GROMACS .gro file of C-alpha atoms in nm:
model
  389
    1MET     CA    1  -2.383   0.818   1.088
    2SER     CA    2  -2.308   0.516   1.299
    3ALA     CA    3  -2.235   0.529   1.669
    4VAL     CA    4  -1.879   0.597   1.770
    5GLY     CA    5  -1.670   0.288   1.824
    6THR     CA    6  -1.816   0.095   1.529
    7PRO     CA    7  -1.617   0.005   1.219
    8ARG     CA    8  -1.838   0.232   1.006
    9LEU     CA    9  -1.701   0.550   1.160
   10ARG     CA   10  -1.408   0.604   0.927
   11ARG     CA   11  -1.103   0.817   1.006
   12GLY     CA   12  -1.078   0.962   0.657
   13LEU     CA   13  -1.444   1.060   0.641
   14SER     CA   14  -1.399   1.277   0.948
   15VAL     CA   15  -1.361   1.573   0.713
   16PHE     CA   16  -1.732   1.545   0.642
   17ALA     CA   17  -1.912   1.296   0.865
   18LEU     CA   18  -1.747   1.388   1.194
   19ALA     CA   19  -1.812   1.755   1.122
   20ALA     CA   20  -2.178   1.670   1.168
   21ILE     CA   21  -2.098   1.527   1.512
   22CYS     CA   22  -1.927   1.854   1.598
   23ALA     CA   23  -2.243   2.043   1.517
   24ALA     CA   24  -2.454   1.805   1.722
   25SER     CA   25  -2.247   1.788   2.041
   26ALA     CA   26  -2.081   2.033   2.274
   27ALA     CA   27  -1.806   1.773   2.325
   28PRO     CA   28  -1.816   1.619   1.974
   29GLY     CA   29  -1.728   1.261   1.908
   30GLN     CA   30  -0.978   1.003   1.081
   31PRO     CA   31  -0.719   0.969   0.868
   32VAL     CA   32  -0.605   1.017   1.029
   33SER     CA   33  -0.240   1.002   1.015
   34ALA     CA   34  -0.286   0.999   1.175
   35ALA     CA   35  -0.249   1.099   1.107
   36ALA     CA   36  -0.017   0.984   1.004
   37ALA     CA   37   0.310   1.125   0.920
   38VAL     CA   38   0.608   0.892   0.931
   39TYR     CA   39   0.888   1.117   0.812
   40GLN     CA   40   1.074   1.406   0.968
   41ASP     CA   41   1.328   1.615   0.774
   42THR     CA   42   1.563   1.831   0.977
   43ARG     CA   43   1.613   2.054   0.672
   44ALA     CA   44   1.258   2.187   0.710
   45ALA     CA   45   1.227   2.552   0.611
   46ALA     CA   46   0.904   2.576   0.812
   47ALA     CA   47   0.972   2.704   1.163
   48PRO     CA   48   1.044   2.426   1.415
   49GLY     CA   49   0.752   2.342   1.639
   50LEU     CA   50   0.435   2.141   1.668
   51TYR     CA   51   0.192   2.175   1.376
   52ALA     CA   52  -0.178   2.097   1.414
   53GLY     CA   53  -0.441   2.067   1.143
   54GLY     CA   54  -0.816   2.022   1.153
   55THR     CA   55  -1.144   2.203   1.114
   56PHE     CA   56  -1.060   2.482   1.360
   57THR     CA   57  -1.023   2.850   1.278
   58ARG     CA   58  -0.886   2.966   1.614
   59ALA     CA   59  -0.592   2.835   1.818
   60GLY     CA   60  -0.489   2.984   2.150
   61GLY     CA   61  -0.750   3.250   2.083
   62ALA     CA   62  -0.577   3.365   1.763
   63SER     CA   63  -0.732   3.345   1.416
   64VAL     CA   64  -0.588   3.063   1.204
   65ASP     CA   65  -0.693   2.892   0.883
   66HIS     CA   66  -0.729   2.524   0.979
   67LEU     CA   67  -0.354   2.499   1.047
   68ALA     CA   68  -0.155   2.632   1.341
   69THR     CA   69   0.188   2.595   1.496
   70TRP     CA   70   0.280   2.579   1.866
   71ASN     CA   71   0.629   2.690   1.968
   72GLY     CA   72   0.600   2.579   2.330
   73SER     CA   73   0.432   2.893   2.459
   74VAL     CA   74   0.198   3.041   2.195
   75TRP     CA   75  -0.005   2.938   1.891
   76SER     CA   76   0.038   3.113   1.557
   77MET     CA   77  -0.059   3.072   1.193
   78PRO     CA   78   0.185   2.999   0.910
   79GLY     CA   79   0.153   3.312   0.698
   80VAL     CA   80   0.006   3.651   0.776
   81GLY     CA   81  -0.336   3.799   0.710
   82SER     CA   82  -0.680   3.677   0.608
   83GLY     CA   83  -0.671   3.373   0.380
   84ALA     CA   84  -0.310   3.301   0.473
   85GLY     CA   85  -0.367   2.929   0.520
   86PRO     CA   86  -0.576   2.647   0.368
   87ASP     CA   87  -0.940   2.736   0.301
   88GLY     CA   88  -1.069   2.399   0.429
   89SER     CA   89  -0.993   2.111   0.664
   90VAL     CA   90  -0.633   1.992   0.708
   91THR     CA   91  -0.609   1.617   0.775
   92ALA     CA   92  -0.249   1.520   0.689
   93LEU     CA   93   0.096   1.673   0.749
   94THR     CA   94   0.455   1.575   0.678
   95VAL     CA   95   0.785   1.725   0.562
   96TYR     CA   96   0.921   1.670   0.212
   97ASP     CA   97   1.234   1.817   0.056
   98GLY     CA   98   1.260   2.063   0.343
   99ASP     CA   99   0.904   2.198   0.319
  100LEU     CA  100   0.593   2.133   0.527
  101ILE     CA  101   0.332   1.946   0.322
  102ALA     CA  102  -0.036   1.984   0.417
  103GLY     CA  103  -0.316   1.773   0.276
  104GLY     CA  104  -0.689   1.776   0.329
  105SER     CA  105  -1.011   1.909   0.185
  106PHE     CA  106  -0.915   2.256   0.063
  107LEU     CA  107  -0.887   2.424  -0.275
  108THR     CA  108  -0.656   2.711  -0.190
  109ALA     CA  109  -0.372   2.784   0.053
  110GLY     CA  110  -0.251   3.139   0.099
  111GLY     CA  111  -0.487   3.237  -0.183
  112VAL     CA  112  -0.310   3.003  -0.428
  113ARG     CA  113  -0.505   2.728  -0.605
  114VAL     CA  114  -0.361   2.395  -0.481
  115ASN     CA  115  -0.644   2.136  -0.498
  116GLY     CA  116  -0.614   1.948  -0.171
  117ILE     CA  117  -0.239   1.948  -0.113
  118ALA     CA  118   0.017   2.225  -0.072
  119ARG     CA  119   0.371   2.298   0.044
  120TRP     CA  120   0.484   2.568   0.290
  121ASP     CA  121   0.847   2.677   0.259
  122GLY     CA  122   0.842   2.903   0.562
  123SER     CA  123   0.720   3.210   0.377
  124THR     CA  124   0.481   3.110   0.096
  125TRP     CA  125   0.238   2.839  -0.010
  126SER     CA  126   0.273   2.664  -0.345
  127PRO     CA  127   0.093   2.380  -0.527
  128LEU     CA  128   0.222   2.032  -0.610
  129THR     CA  129   0.199   2.042  -0.987
  130GLY     CA  130   0.283   1.803  -1.269
  131SER     CA  131   0.285   1.854  -1.642
  132SER     CA  132  -0.084   1.756  -1.664
  133GLY     CA  133  -0.231   1.935  -1.363
  134THR     CA  134  -0.225   2.043  -1.002
  135GLY     CA  135  -0.310   1.860  -0.678
  136VAL     CA  136  -0.570   1.589  -0.628
  137MET     CA  137  -0.910   1.749  -0.570
  138THR     CA  138  -1.143   1.738  -0.870
  139THR     CA  139  -1.471   1.723  -0.672
  140SER     CA  140  -1.584   1.863  -0.338
  141LEU     CA  141  -1.580   1.509  -0.193
  142ASP     CA  142  -1.211   1.450  -0.261
  143PHE     CA  143  -0.954   1.480   0.018
  144VAL     CA  144  -0.605   1.379   0.128
  145ASN     CA  145  -0.581   1.177   0.447
  146ALA     CA  146  -0.229   1.029   0.450
  147LEU     CA  147   0.123   1.140   0.360
  148ALA     CA  148   0.459   0.964   0.374
  149VAL     CA  149   0.804   0.997   0.222
  150PHE     CA  150   0.957   0.680   0.079
  151GLU     CA  151   1.272   0.644  -0.130
  152GLY     CA  152   1.289   1.019  -0.183
  153ASP     CA  153   0.935   1.062  -0.317
  154LEU     CA  154   0.618   1.190  -0.154
  155PHE     CA  155   0.329   0.941  -0.135
  156VAL     CA  156  -0.026   1.068  -0.095
  157GLY     CA  157  -0.335   0.869   0.002
  158GLY     CA  158  -0.702   0.948   0.047
  159GLN     CA  159  -1.015   0.981  -0.161
  160PHE     CA  160  -0.930   1.103  -0.511
  161ARG     CA  161  -0.927   0.953  -0.859
  162THR     CA  162  -0.659   1.168  -1.016
  163ALA     CA  163  -0.338   1.345  -0.910
  164GLY     CA  164  -0.198   1.616  -1.133
  165GLY     CA  165  -0.445   1.504  -1.400
  166VAL     CA  166  -0.313   1.144  -1.392
  167THR     CA  167  -0.549   0.856  -1.299
  168VAL     CA  168  -0.416   0.709  -0.973
  169ASN     CA  169  -0.715   0.572  -0.775
  170HIS     CA  170  -0.668   0.703  -0.420
  171ILE     CA  171  -0.290   0.676  -0.386
  172ALA     CA  172  -0.021   0.860  -0.580
  173ARG     CA  173   0.351   0.935  -0.590
  174TRP     CA  174   0.499   1.282  -0.645
  175ASP     CA  175   0.869   1.304  -0.730
  176GLY     CA  176   0.897   1.680  -0.693
  177ALA     CA  177   0.807   1.748  -1.054
  178GLU     CA  178   0.551   1.490  -1.171
  179TRP     CA  179   0.263   1.281  -1.036
  180TRP     CA  180   0.272   0.901  -1.085
  181PRO     CA  181   0.029   0.611  -1.023
  182LEU     CA  182   0.109   0.294  -0.827
  183THR     CA  183   0.015   0.032  -1.084
  184GLY     CA  184   0.013  -0.348  -1.066
  185PRO     CA  185  -0.053  -0.617  -1.327
  186GLY     CA  186  -0.428  -0.599  -1.269
  187GLY     CA  187  -0.488  -0.231  -1.209
  188THR     CA  188  -0.387   0.103  -1.062
  189GLY     CA  189  -0.411   0.212  -0.699
  190VAL     CA  190  -0.681   0.065  -0.477
  191ASP     CA  191  -1.042  -0.027  -0.550
  192VAL     CA  192  -1.217   0.175  -0.277
  193PRO     CA  193  -1.174   0.546  -0.195
  194SER     CA  194  -1.033   0.477   0.149
  195VAL     CA  195  -0.658   0.504   0.201
  196TRP     CA  196  -0.643   0.609   0.565
  197ASP     CA  197  -0.274   0.586   0.653
  198LEU     CA  198   0.076   0.522   0.519
  199ALA     CA  199   0.393   0.401   0.691
  200VAL     CA  200   0.740   0.281   0.600
  201HIS     CA  201   0.848  -0.058   0.735
  202ASP     CA  202   1.116  -0.310   0.639
  203GLY     CA  203   1.210  -0.126   0.320
  204ALA     CA  204   0.854  -0.095   0.192
  205LEU     CA  205   0.566   0.152   0.187
  206ILE     CA  206   0.270   0.015   0.382
  207VAL     CA  207  -0.078   0.127   0.282
  208GLY     CA  208  -0.375   0.089   0.516
  209GLY     CA  209  -0.742   0.156   0.446
  210GLY     CA  210  -1.077   0.003   0.362
  211PHE     CA  211  -0.991  -0.144   0.022
  212SER     CA  212  -1.007  -0.508  -0.088
  213GLN     CA  213  -0.771  -0.481  -0.386
  214ALA     CA  214  -0.440  -0.307  -0.458
  215GLY     CA  215  -0.300  -0.306  -0.809
  216GLY     CA  216  -0.592  -0.526  -0.907
  217ALA     CA  217  -0.493  -0.809  -0.669
  218ALA     CA  218  -0.669  -0.912  -0.348
  219ALA     CA  219  -0.547  -0.715  -0.046
  220ASN     CA  220  -0.772  -0.694   0.255
  221ARG     CA  221  -0.734  -0.342   0.397
  222ILE     CA  222  -0.352  -0.347   0.395
  223ALA     CA  223  -0.091  -0.377   0.121
  224ARG     CA  224   0.278  -0.328   0.061
  225TRP     CA  225   0.447  -0.130  -0.221
  226ARG     CA  226   0.810  -0.215  -0.287
  227ASP     CA  227   1.033  -0.219  -0.596
  228GLY     CA  228   0.747  -0.087  -0.806
  229ALA     CA  229   0.510  -0.374  -0.719
  230TRP     CA  230   0.219  -0.447  -0.486
  231SER     CA  231   0.214  -0.738  -0.240
  232THR     CA  232   0.014  -0.847   0.064
  233LEU     CA  233   0.080  -0.892   0.436
  234GLY     CA  234  -0.085  -1.223   0.508
  235THR     CA  235  -0.459  -1.227   0.452
  236GLY     CA  236  -0.513  -0.881   0.599
  237PHE     CA  237  -0.805  -0.771   0.815
  238ASN     CA  238  -1.182  -0.795   0.843
  239GLY     CA  239  -1.222  -0.420   0.900
  240ASP     CA  240  -1.059  -0.093   0.802
  241VAL     CA  241  -0.700  -0.010   0.896
  242LEU     CA  242  -0.709   0.350   1.022
  243ALA     CA  243  -0.354   0.405   1.151
  244LEU     CA  244  -0.007   0.253   1.115
  245ALA     CA  245   0.321   0.286   1.305
  246VAL     CA  246   0.646   0.101   1.371
  247HIS     CA  247   0.722  -0.003   1.729
  248ASP     CA  248   1.015  -0.217   1.845
  249GLY     CA  249   1.080  -0.326   1.486
  250ALA     CA  250   0.722  -0.446   1.426
  251LEU     CA  251   0.458  -0.289   1.204
  252VAL     CA  252   0.152  -0.200   1.413
  253ALA     CA  253  -0.196  -0.149   1.270
  254THR     CA  254  -0.511  -0.027   1.442
  255GLY     CA  255  -0.861   0.042   1.319
  256GLY     CA  256  -1.206  -0.113   1.297
  257PHE     CA  257  -1.103  -0.478   1.268
  258THR     CA  258  -1.153  -0.771   1.506
  259GLN     CA  259  -0.948  -1.023   1.310
  260ALA     CA  260  -0.591  -0.999   1.177
  261GLY     CA  261  -0.511  -1.279   0.937
  262SER     CA  262  -0.655  -1.588   1.103
  263THR     CA  263  -0.610  -1.445   1.454
  264ALA     CA  264  -0.879  -1.277   1.663
  265ALA     CA  265  -0.759  -0.924   1.740
  266GLY     CA  266  -0.917  -0.643   1.940
  267TYR     CA  267  -0.875  -0.351   1.700
  268VAL     CA  268  -0.494  -0.357   1.710
  269ALA     CA  269  -0.231  -0.604   1.585
  270GLN     CA  270   0.136  -0.625   1.490
  271TRP     CA  271   0.314  -0.779   1.192
  272ARG     CA  272   0.626  -0.955   1.312
  273GLY     CA  273   0.810  -1.251   1.167
  274GLY     CA  274   0.577  -1.275   0.868
  275ALA     CA  275   0.256  -1.310   1.072
  276TRP     CA  276  -0.004  -1.099   1.252
  277THR     CA  277  -0.011  -1.126   1.631
  278THR     CA  278  -0.212  -0.956   1.902
  279LEU     CA  279  -0.113  -0.696   2.160
  280GLY     CA  280  -0.258  -0.858   2.469
  281ALA     CA  281  -0.635  -0.831   2.486
  282GLY     CA  282  -0.631  -0.523   2.264
  283LEU     CA  283  -0.898  -0.252   2.271
  284ASN     CA  284  -1.276  -0.251   2.305
  285ALA     CA  285  -1.333  -0.019   2.006
  286GLU     CA  286  -1.153   0.145   1.714
  287GLY     CA  287  -0.803   0.282   1.731
  288ARG     CA  288  -0.752   0.597   1.522
  289ALA     CA  289  -0.394   0.710   1.585
  290LEU     CA  290  -0.056   0.563   1.676
  291THR     CA  291   0.282   0.697   1.783
  292VAL     CA  292   0.581   0.599   1.994
  293PHE     CA  293   0.645   0.791   2.317
  294GLY     CA  294   0.960   0.690   2.498
  295ALA     CA  295   0.982   0.314   2.454
  296ALA     CA  296   0.605   0.263   2.453
  297LEU     CA  297   0.346   0.246   2.178
  298VAL     CA  298   0.058   0.490   2.228
  299VAL     CA  299  -0.285   0.439   2.071
  300GLY     CA  300  -0.569   0.690   2.051
  301GLY     CA  301  -0.922   0.632   1.929
  302THR     CA  302  -1.283   0.568   2.028
  303PHE     CA  303  -1.213   0.299   2.288
  304THR     CA  304  -1.268   0.314   2.664
  305GLU     CA  305  -1.080  -0.003   2.756
  306ALA     CA  306  -0.733  -0.141   2.674
  307GLY     CA  307  -0.622  -0.484   2.787
  308GLY     CA  308  -0.957  -0.523   2.961
  309ALA     CA  309  -0.901  -0.224   3.192
  310ALA     CA  310  -1.038   0.130   3.177
  311ALA     CA  311  -0.849   0.359   2.938
  312ASN     CA  312  -1.039   0.658   2.808
  313TYR     CA  313  -0.960   0.712   2.438
  314VAL     CA  314  -0.582   0.684   2.480
  315ALA     CA  315  -0.357   0.406   2.614
  316ARG     CA  316   0.003   0.283   2.611
  317TRP     CA  317   0.148  -0.060   2.533
  318ASP     CA  318   0.492  -0.128   2.684
  319GLY     CA  319   0.547  -0.451   2.492
  320SER     CA  320   0.378  -0.677   2.746
  321ARG     CA  321   0.085  -0.492   2.901
  322TRP     CA  322  -0.158  -0.203   2.853
  323SER     CA  323  -0.195   0.095   3.084
  324ALA     CA  324  -0.402   0.413   3.092
  325LEU     CA  325  -0.268   0.768   3.072
  326GLY     CA  326  -0.423   0.897   3.390
  327ALA     CA  327  -0.794   0.960   3.340
  328GLY     CA  328  -0.743   0.997   2.965
  329THR     CA  329  -0.950   1.233   2.754
  330GLU     CA  330  -1.323   1.302   2.754
  331ASP     CA  331  -1.383   1.209   2.390
  332ILE     CA  332  -1.230   1.067   2.071
  333VAL     CA  333  -0.857   1.098   2.002
  334LEU     CA  334  -0.766   1.135   1.633
  335ALA     CA  335  -0.402   1.249   1.637
  336LEU     CA  336  -0.080   1.188   1.830
  337ALA     CA  337   0.270   1.338   1.820
  338VAL     CA  338   0.568   1.398   2.046
  339HIS     CA  339   0.695   1.753   2.106
  340ALA     CA  340   0.949   1.887   2.357
  341GLY     CA  341   0.945   1.565   2.559
  342ARG     CA  342   0.566   1.549   2.589
  343LEU     CA  343   0.306   1.335   2.420
  344ILE     CA  344   0.062   1.562   2.236
  345VAL     CA  345  -0.292   1.438   2.177
  346GLY     CA  346  -0.554   1.590   1.944
  347GLY     CA  347  -0.916   1.515   1.869
  348PHE     CA  348  -1.271   1.609   1.965
  349PHE     CA  349  -1.235   1.623   2.343
  350THR     CA  350  -1.257   1.942   2.547
  351GLY     CA  351  -1.102   1.799   2.863
  352ALA     CA  352  -0.816   1.565   2.955
  353GLY     CA  353  -0.757   1.433   3.304
  354GLY     CA  354  -1.004   1.689   3.438
  355VAL     CA  355  -0.817   1.980   3.275
  356ALA     CA  356  -0.988   2.209   3.021
  357VAL     CA  357  -0.777   2.172   2.706
  358ASN     CA  358  -1.005   2.223   2.400
  359HIS     CA  359  -0.917   1.954   2.147
  360VAL     CA  360  -0.541   1.932   2.211
  361ALA     CA  361  -0.347   1.838   2.524
  362GLY     CA  362  -0.003   1.743   2.651
  363TRP     CA  363   0.094   1.441   2.866
  364ASN     CA  364   0.432   1.450   3.044
  365GLY     CA  365   0.416   1.094   3.170
  366SER     CA  366   0.220   1.171   3.485
  367ALA     CA  367  -0.023   1.459   3.422
  368TRP     CA  368  -0.227   1.631   3.153
  369SER     CA  369  -0.190   1.999   3.063
  370ALA     CA  370  -0.332   2.246   2.813
  371LEU     CA  371  -0.153   2.411   2.522
  372GLY     CA  372  -0.256   2.768   2.582
  373GLY     CA  373  -0.139   3.120   2.522
  374PRO     CA  374  -0.222   3.471   2.637
  375ALA     CA  375  -0.549   3.471   2.442
  376GLY     CA  376  -0.683   3.121   2.499
  377VAL     CA  377  -0.640   2.745   2.531
  378GLY     CA  378  -0.639   2.487   2.255
  379THR     CA  379  -0.855   2.519   1.943
  380ASP     CA  380  -1.218   2.602   1.871
  381ALA     CA  381  -1.288   2.278   1.678
  382GLY     CA  382  -1.146   1.933   1.612
  383VAL     CA  383  -0.776   1.854   1.567
  384TYR     CA  384  -0.729   1.582   1.302
  385VAL     CA  385  -0.351   1.570   1.263
  386LEU     CA  386  -0.036   1.662   1.457
  387HIS     CA  387   0.321   1.674   1.329
  388THR     CA  388   0.648   1.788   1.483
  389VAL     CA  389   0.906   1.974   1.273
   0.00000   0.00000   0.00000
């Protein structure tokens, strides 16, 4: 395992590699999405609220199965009873066709065999099945790390060779009934098991990761899928793209890179006007998560500086300059979301701004606070993904 802040520490591998850090550190140091959900459906049958996924089994002191929901005052688990949730890590969340979709490294959800991805309709879990099979996990090393909805279909990225029994190579499309590959003239999917995030921008699905080819053609860590074909965004990056978002009309990427196209970039860059440009002086280490809070872009990750000034693991970009969010968090930020007017931050930290928060915290624009309930605060292990329904 490399030191935090280096390009080798991959968001998607947090299911396995970062779990070792948890075991080795009282305040342990990908996706993901991270997480990275880019779609919100107001028809969701799942109860409205903030959903958090990760390696934890307790939230607010209550027993949960790697997935919990926060209604503004208490944490609870989707489903009732032992084995009610996923039986392994949850690293990706979104909403599709009215249901909450969870992806990660788990075989069952609610006792039902699902193979790494499942849907929650507000009362039961069910698999995503095609005519040739179910889900994406065929080995213990497979996992889902990114989800997005584009043109009415669900797109799934991560580390897996097949989806529903169909060869897809780490990215797949599910239309509600069947699994499909994303194939180009020279091949299917991407060449390396590292799709870390997905986003929708300018009428296309954007795929970020550690790959060098998409559809068999050269694509350095980022590619575009539109009209059934792969294409590139300039010459890409010299390191992995770990998170994607859209801010002020531009596509923003962050990760382990120091060069975007032909431009030197400090771990974050934006695609605007057909070219990659920098966001000021950028960061001093990897970004892992992106979201928009108010009019500002917020980045979380392994960094301790943004724009050359101190910013502990989370920072905001207002379009012209970087600023810190108070004293920030005490360790890595992996997930960001907005809920009830607050920025919600998840990761491996136990404190934020001097407040004990246990892996998840809220920022109201001036101060940090915990997400607690009658039985406890935060979660008992890392939060990898956050999503608001």
